[in-house]
Tab-separated table of C-alpha atoms in Angstrom:
chain	number	residue	atom	x	y	z
A	25	UNK	CA	52.054	74.908	98.520
A	26	UNK	CA	55.184	72.760	98.551
A	27	UNK	CA	53.652	70.472	95.916
A	28	UNK	CA	53.395	73.516	93.639
A	29	UNK	CA	57.105	74.266	94.032
A	30	UNK	CA	56.874	76.830	96.842
A	31	UNK	CA	59.491	76.364	99.547
A	32	UNK	CA	59.424	76.607	103.322
A	33	UNK	CA	61.158	79.952	102.782
A	34	UNK	CA	58.133	81.325	100.903
A	35	UNK	CA	57.015	83.796	103.618
A	36	UNK	CA	60.527	85.231	104.069
A	37	UNK	CA	61.196	85.458	100.341
A	38	UNK	CA	57.908	87.252	99.770
A	39	UNK	CA	58.255	89.580	102.774
A	40	UNK	CA	61.740	90.653	101.719
A	41	UNK	CA	60.566	91.612	98.228
A	42	UNK	CA	57.430	93.305	99.559
A	43	UNK	CA	58.957	95.540	102.181
A	44	UNK	CA	59.804	98.601	100.043
A	45	UNK	CA	57.424	98.047	97.145
A	46	UNK	CA	55.437	101.045	95.893
A	47	UNK	CA	52.368	101.067	93.684
A	48	UNK	CA	54.485	102.665	90.974
A	49	UNK	CA	56.850	99.672	91.155
A	50	UNK	CA	53.949	97.222	91.197
A	51	UNK	CA	52.570	98.795	88.024
A	52	UNK	CA	55.950	99.102	86.311
A	53	UNK	CA	57.202	95.560	86.896
A	54	UNK	CA	53.967	93.560	87.064
A	55	UNK	CA	50.562	95.013	86.228
A	56	UNK	CA	50.018	98.531	84.796
A	57	UNK	CA	46.394	98.339	85.980
A	58	UNK	CA	47.131	97.381	89.586
A	59	UNK	CA	44.601	99.218	91.790
A	60	UNK	CA	45.290	101.306	94.861
A	61	UNK	CA	43.122	98.907	96.857
A	62	UNK	CA	45.410	95.978	96.024
A	63	UNK	CA	45.625	94.074	99.367
A	64	UNK	CA	49.376	93.733	98.821
A	65	UNK	CA	50.980	94.789	102.124
A	66	UNK	CA	54.271	96.593	102.471
A	67	UNK	CA	56.383	98.273	105.142
A	68	UNK	CA	55.757	101.935	105.871
A	69	UNK	CA	58.649	104.227	104.897
A	70	UNK	CA	57.631	106.423	107.850
A	71	UNK	CA	59.638	105.274	110.885
A	72	UNK	CA	58.055	107.657	113.399
A	73	UNK	CA	57.278	106.066	116.760
A	74	UNK	CA	53.941	104.226	116.775
A	75	UNK	CA	53.340	104.909	113.075
A	76	UNK	CA	51.658	101.935	111.406
A	77	UNK	CA	54.575	99.702	110.473
A	78	UNK	CA	52.856	97.475	107.895
A	79	UNK	CA	50.435	99.030	105.424
A	80	UNK	CA	47.555	96.860	104.103
A	81	UNK	CA	47.928	98.122	100.529
A	82	UNK	CA	51.042	98.996	98.547
A	83	UNK	CA	50.608	102.781	98.183
A	84	UNK	CA	51.480	105.368	95.582
A	85	UNK	CA	54.741	106.978	96.609
A	86	UNK	CA	54.569	109.941	94.253
A	87	UNK	CA	57.468	109.290	91.888
A	88	UNK	CA	58.598	112.264	89.823
A	89	UNK	CA	57.075	111.594	86.402
A	90	UNK	CA	59.485	114.060	84.770
A	91	UNK	CA	62.128	111.337	84.984
A	92	UNK	CA	61.936	108.800	82.173
A	93	UNK	CA	63.641	105.826	83.817
A	94	UNK	CA	62.756	103.847	86.925
A	95	UNK	CA	66.374	104.175	88.066
A	96	UNK	CA	66.142	107.981	88.209
A	97	UNK	CA	62.768	107.781	89.945
A	98	UNK	CA	64.291	105.523	92.602
A	99	UNK	CA	67.284	107.815	93.001
A	100	UNK	CA	64.949	110.759	93.481
A	101	UNK	CA	62.895	108.700	95.939
A	102	UNK	CA	65.939	108.410	98.205
A	103	UNK	CA	67.579	111.795	97.703
A	104	UNK	CA	64.491	113.917	98.224
A	105	UNK	CA	64.043	112.275	101.609
A	106	UNK	CA	67.676	112.045	102.675
A	107	UNK	CA	67.391	114.733	105.376
A	108	UNK	CA	64.419	113.058	107.071
A	109	UNK	CA	65.596	111.135	110.189
A	110	UNK	CA	62.526	108.857	110.261
A	111	UNK	CA	62.456	107.727	106.643
A	112	UNK	CA	63.490	104.486	104.991
A	113	UNK	CA	65.794	102.172	106.949
A	114	UNK	CA	67.319	103.059	110.317
A	115	UNK	CA	71.119	103.458	110.314
A	116	UNK	CA	71.397	103.336	106.524
A	117	UNK	CA	73.481	106.051	104.916
A	118	UNK	CA	72.245	107.754	101.752
A	119	UNK	CA	74.597	105.585	99.683
A	120	UNK	CA	73.307	102.455	101.408
A	121	UNK	CA	69.703	103.427	100.748
A	122	UNK	CA	70.526	103.990	97.068
A	123	UNK	CA	72.233	100.581	96.876
A	124	UNK	CA	69.264	99.010	98.625
A	125	UNK	CA	66.560	100.408	96.340
A	126	UNK	CA	68.645	99.443	93.298
A	127	UNK	CA	68.950	95.917	94.657
A	128	UNK	CA	65.190	95.730	95.218
A	129	UNK	CA	64.552	96.890	91.658
A	130	UNK	CA	66.742	94.052	90.411
A	131	UNK	CA	64.751	91.526	92.428
A	132	UNK	CA	61.448	92.860	91.083
A	133	UNK	CA	62.819	92.817	87.560
A	134	UNK	CA	63.918	89.191	88.040
A	135	UNK	CA	60.454	88.291	89.347
A	136	UNK	CA	58.810	89.929	86.349
A	137	UNK	CA	59.738	87.098	83.962
A	138	UNK	CA	58.031	84.573	86.232
A	139	UNK	CA	54.968	86.793	86.542
A	140	UNK	CA	54.701	86.880	82.747
A	141	UNK	CA	54.971	83.080	82.660
A	142	UNK	CA	52.158	82.826	85.205
A	143	UNK	CA	49.995	85.035	82.993
A	144	UNK	CA	50.375	82.358	80.312
A	145	UNK	CA	49.923	79.407	82.676
A	146	UNK	CA	48.021	80.532	85.749
A	147	UNK	CA	48.344	78.778	89.114
A	148	UNK	CA	45.311	76.939	90.420
A	149	UNK	CA	42.595	78.575	92.467
A	150	UNK	CA	43.495	76.230	95.313
A	151	UNK	CA	47.130	77.347	95.307
A	152	UNK	CA	46.202	81.027	95.141
A	153	UNK	CA	43.850	80.526	98.072
A	154	UNK	CA	46.798	79.284	100.140
A	155	UNK	CA	49.131	82.010	98.835
A	156	UNK	CA	46.628	84.748	99.667
A	157	UNK	CA	46.093	83.498	103.232
A	158	UNK	CA	48.908	85.596	104.695
A	159	UNK	CA	48.060	84.770	108.308
A	160	UNK	CA	48.223	81.040	107.747
A	161	UNK	CA	51.261	80.926	105.437
A	162	UNK	CA	53.321	83.332	107.555
A	163	UNK	CA	53.826	86.182	105.067
A	164	UNK	CA	52.170	88.772	107.292
A	165	UNK	CA	54.091	87.834	110.442
A	166	UNK	CA	57.384	87.814	108.498
A	167	UNK	CA	56.572	91.268	107.141
A	168	UNK	CA	55.758	92.513	110.632
A	169	UNK	CA	59.067	91.142	111.908
A	170	UNK	CA	60.955	92.704	109.022
A	171	UNK	CA	59.267	96.055	109.667
A	172	UNK	CA	60.535	95.914	113.258
A	173	UNK	CA	64.056	95.077	112.107
A	174	UNK	CA	64.045	97.923	109.603
A	175	UNK	CA	62.939	100.342	112.290
A	176	UNK	CA	65.027	98.887	115.137
A	177	UNK	CA	67.958	96.944	113.611
A	178	UNK	CA	69.654	94.577	116.020
A	179	UNK	CA	66.508	94.325	118.144
A	180	UNK	CA	66.247	90.550	117.766
A	181	UNK	CA	69.971	89.789	117.844
A	182	UNK	CA	70.042	88.434	121.380
A	183	UNK	CA	73.198	90.506	121.858
A	184	UNK	CA	72.778	93.440	124.241
A	185	UNK	CA	75.831	95.194	122.798
A	186	UNK	CA	74.067	95.693	119.458
A	187	UNK	CA	70.780	97.490	120.106
A	188	UNK	CA	69.621	99.152	116.911
A	189	UNK	CA	72.639	97.852	115.067
A	190	UNK	CA	75.111	99.995	116.981
A	191	UNK	CA	78.502	98.305	117.597
A	192	UNK	CA	78.447	99.357	121.241
A	193	UNK	CA	75.483	100.072	123.474
A	194	UNK	CA	73.396	98.924	126.367
A	195	UNK	CA	70.892	96.192	126.978
A	196	UNK	CA	67.777	96.028	124.789
A	197	UNK	CA	65.250	96.986	127.455
A	198	UNK	CA	62.317	99.320	126.892
A	199	UNK	CA	63.907	102.012	129.042
A	200	UNK	CA	67.154	101.784	127.059
A	201	UNK	CA	65.582	102.978	123.831
A	202	UNK	CA	65.258	106.495	122.593
A	203	UNK	CA	62.583	105.554	120.079
A	204	UNK	CA	63.055	108.605	117.893
A	205	UNK	CA	66.833	108.614	117.740
A	206	UNK	CA	67.216	104.830	117.779
A	207	UNK	CA	70.029	104.854	120.309
A	208	UNK	CA	70.478	103.507	123.813
A	209	UNK	CA	70.277	105.737	126.883
A	210	UNK	CA	73.723	105.507	128.548
A	211	UNK	CA	72.156	105.893	131.985
A	212	UNK	CA	70.331	102.575	131.865
A	213	UNK	CA	71.876	99.505	133.467
A	214	UNK	CA	72.823	96.506	131.400
A	215	UNK	CA	70.392	93.618	131.094
A	216	UNK	CA	70.865	90.459	133.108
A	217	UNK	CA	70.528	88.659	129.751
A	218	UNK	CA	73.861	90.095	128.668
A	219	UNK	CA	76.261	87.987	126.612
A	220	UNK	CA	80.014	88.047	127.097
A	221	UNK	CA	81.577	90.942	125.262
A	222	UNK	CA	84.438	89.508	123.251
A	223	UNK	CA	84.602	89.444	119.486
A	224	UNK	CA	81.972	86.767	118.909
A	225	UNK	CA	79.829	86.143	115.888
A	226	UNK	CA	76.442	84.508	115.543
A	227	UNK	CA	76.306	80.869	114.547
A	228	UNK	CA	73.240	79.689	112.609
A	229	UNK	CA	72.065	77.415	115.430
A	230	UNK	CA	69.505	78.146	118.106
A	231	UNK	CA	68.390	76.903	121.489
A	232	UNK	CA	64.880	77.490	122.871
A	233	UNK	CA	64.327	79.869	125.772
A	234	UNK	CA	61.261	81.174	127.578
A	235	UNK	CA	57.824	80.625	126.053
A	236	UNK	CA	59.019	79.633	122.627
A	237	UNK	CA	61.532	82.413	122.220
A	238	UNK	CA	64.895	81.550	120.709
A	239	UNK	CA	68.377	82.489	121.772
A	240	UNK	CA	71.229	82.286	119.256
A	241	UNK	CA	74.177	80.075	120.164
A	242	UNK	CA	77.265	82.294	120.101
A	243	UNK	CA	80.497	80.848	118.707
A	244	UNK	CA	83.734	82.640	117.823
A	245	UNK	CA	84.168	80.931	114.451
A	246	UNK	CA	80.751	81.612	112.926
A	247	UNK	CA	80.042	84.165	110.245
A	248	UNK	CA	78.044	87.294	111.057
A	249	UNK	CA	75.167	88.514	108.969
A	250	UNK	CA	76.503	91.038	106.536
A	251	UNK	CA	73.602	93.252	105.492
A	252	UNK	CA	70.859	94.345	107.900
A	253	UNK	CA	68.021	91.808	107.799
A	254	UNK	CA	69.356	88.460	106.678
A	255	UNK	CA	70.143	87.824	103.037
A	256	UNK	CA	70.585	84.094	103.560
A	257	UNK	CA	67.146	83.252	102.216
A	258	UNK	CA	65.861	80.609	99.850
A	259	UNK	CA	67.489	77.200	100.085
A	260	UNK	CA	69.330	78.064	103.319
A	261	UNK	CA	66.143	78.795	105.242
A	262	UNK	CA	65.851	75.304	106.731
A	263	UNK	CA	69.298	75.541	108.345
A	264	UNK	CA	68.746	79.142	109.392
A	265	UNK	CA	65.376	78.924	111.132
A	266	UNK	CA	63.952	76.082	113.222
A	267	UNK	CA	60.267	75.341	112.703
A	268	UNK	CA	59.640	76.158	116.368
A	269	UNK	CA	60.605	79.776	115.791
A	270	UNK	CA	58.330	80.052	112.767
A	271	UNK	CA	55.350	78.691	114.682
A	272	UNK	CA	56.017	81.100	117.532
A	273	UNK	CA	56.381	84.021	115.124
A	274	UNK	CA	53.023	83.330	113.498
A	275	UNK	CA	51.338	83.483	116.906
A	276	UNK	CA	53.224	86.560	118.104
A	277	UNK	CA	51.099	89.677	118.727
A	278	UNK	CA	52.595	92.672	116.895
A	279	UNK	CA	49.831	95.036	117.985
A	280	UNK	CA	49.787	97.482	120.880
A	281	UNK	CA	52.025	100.283	122.058
A	282	UNK	CA	55.457	100.146	120.487
A	283	UNK	CA	57.310	100.430	123.807
A	284	UNK	CA	55.653	97.271	125.091
A	285	UNK	CA	56.075	95.526	121.745
A	286	UNK	CA	59.829	96.124	121.823
A	287	UNK	CA	60.196	94.485	125.212
A	288	UNK	CA	58.273	91.411	124.082
A	289	UNK	CA	60.115	91.196	120.758
A	290	UNK	CA	63.535	91.414	122.439
A	291	UNK	CA	62.700	88.481	124.689
A	292	UNK	CA	60.628	86.279	122.390
A	293	UNK	CA	61.860	86.874	118.829
A	294	UNK	CA	65.615	86.449	119.138
A	295	UNK	CA	66.957	85.106	115.854
A	296	UNK	CA	70.559	86.328	115.790
A	297	UNK	CA	69.997	89.105	113.236
A	298	UNK	CA	72.472	91.798	114.283
A	299	UNK	CA	71.417	94.518	111.886
A	300	UNK	CA	73.864	96.211	109.561
A	301	UNK	CA	77.186	94.480	110.210
A	302	UNK	CA	79.117	95.958	107.273
A	303	UNK	CA	78.646	99.558	106.197
A	304	UNK	CA	78.987	100.572	102.577
A	305	UNK	CA	81.851	102.977	103.200
A	306	UNK	CA	84.481	101.702	100.785
A	307	UNK	CA	85.371	98.973	98.323
A	308	UNK	CA	85.578	96.347	101.058
A	309	UNK	CA	82.068	97.198	102.181
A	310	UNK	CA	80.770	97.003	98.637
A	311	UNK	CA	82.420	93.609	98.160
A	312	UNK	CA	80.432	92.297	101.125
A	313	UNK	CA	77.165	93.834	99.915
A	314	UNK	CA	77.709	92.687	96.330
A	315	UNK	CA	78.331	89.086	97.358
A	316	UNK	CA	75.248	89.219	99.592
A	317	UNK	CA	73.122	90.429	96.711
A	318	UNK	CA	74.471	87.687	94.442
A	319	UNK	CA	73.579	85.010	96.975
A	320	UNK	CA	69.881	85.756	96.669
A	321	UNK	CA	68.108	82.633	95.464
A	322	UNK	CA	66.187	83.080	92.208
A	323	UNK	CA	63.527	80.724	93.543
A	324	UNK	CA	62.505	83.590	95.813
A	325	UNK	CA	61.731	85.681	92.744
A	326	UNK	CA	59.446	82.925	91.430
A	327	UNK	CA	57.679	82.728	94.778
A	328	UNK	CA	57.225	86.489	94.893
A	329	UNK	CA	55.822	86.500	91.346
A	330	UNK	CA	53.353	83.793	92.391
A	331	UNK	CA	52.284	85.877	95.374
A	332	UNK	CA	51.793	89.029	93.283
A	333	UNK	CA	49.891	87.135	90.588
A	334	UNK	CA	47.523	85.519	93.074
A	335	UNK	CA	46.951	88.788	94.900
A	336	UNK	CA	46.099	90.661	91.703
A	337	UNK	CA	44.087	87.946	89.961
A	338	UNK	CA	42.331	86.005	92.752
A	339	UNK	CA	40.175	87.422	95.496
A	340	UNK	CA	41.250	86.590	99.033
């Protein structure tokens, strides 16, 4: 895959662009004839406890066809579900969900030009075979991890004061989670894995802990992640993630009861992602989000286009 121009960050780049894709978006930006049985996975918008987190096919959402533009359809997608506590992305305000879906639309639109190029000069069958093998190339495990982070932001931070992305809270143990509300139970004792509680930020270095898990090294001078799941993708992936973590992630079992899964994920999938560190509640917040969006590597759009093309034009 690397010989064809696909980076080590391929699975993360693809998973990020997959996670809120709908069949309407797939047909609008890529292929008007894309079938419902498309084998293109995505994250379930339904955040109810034990609901299937990753769907095997990108589904029809049910966009309002009375709207003429995709922008209005996306706005309606958010606003008609804004009173539902288990929809979308945990801890995101309505404004943040609108900004997010608009950002995703821009990524898909940027990938569209590469998809059209691939229609003129198709990738090889050999490459598409590798691209479509989501277990081997890591796309499926990255999507599963992202689905967990969307549902339980801060879960993998390694910082017990940020369960579910809250600035203050208790240790990330199974008993500390109210799985419907996404908040810690104040009656539960703190974890013995607690980290000192001063104003620290996560450095992009890691040290191994039990059974292949990873614990972030905490340093006062390092920059925190700014927007929920990490936006530092693309060329920065090699400095962000050690290969050991990626190998462990691909072998991690995301099945089973969600309570048990959370305990295992907290201990074994620590990667320093703190969840939403900067809310979109003013111009300063938007400055942080805007710069994060601009940092997205366009190579990720090419890799996503390659994935979509191979999925739609080559059988697995």
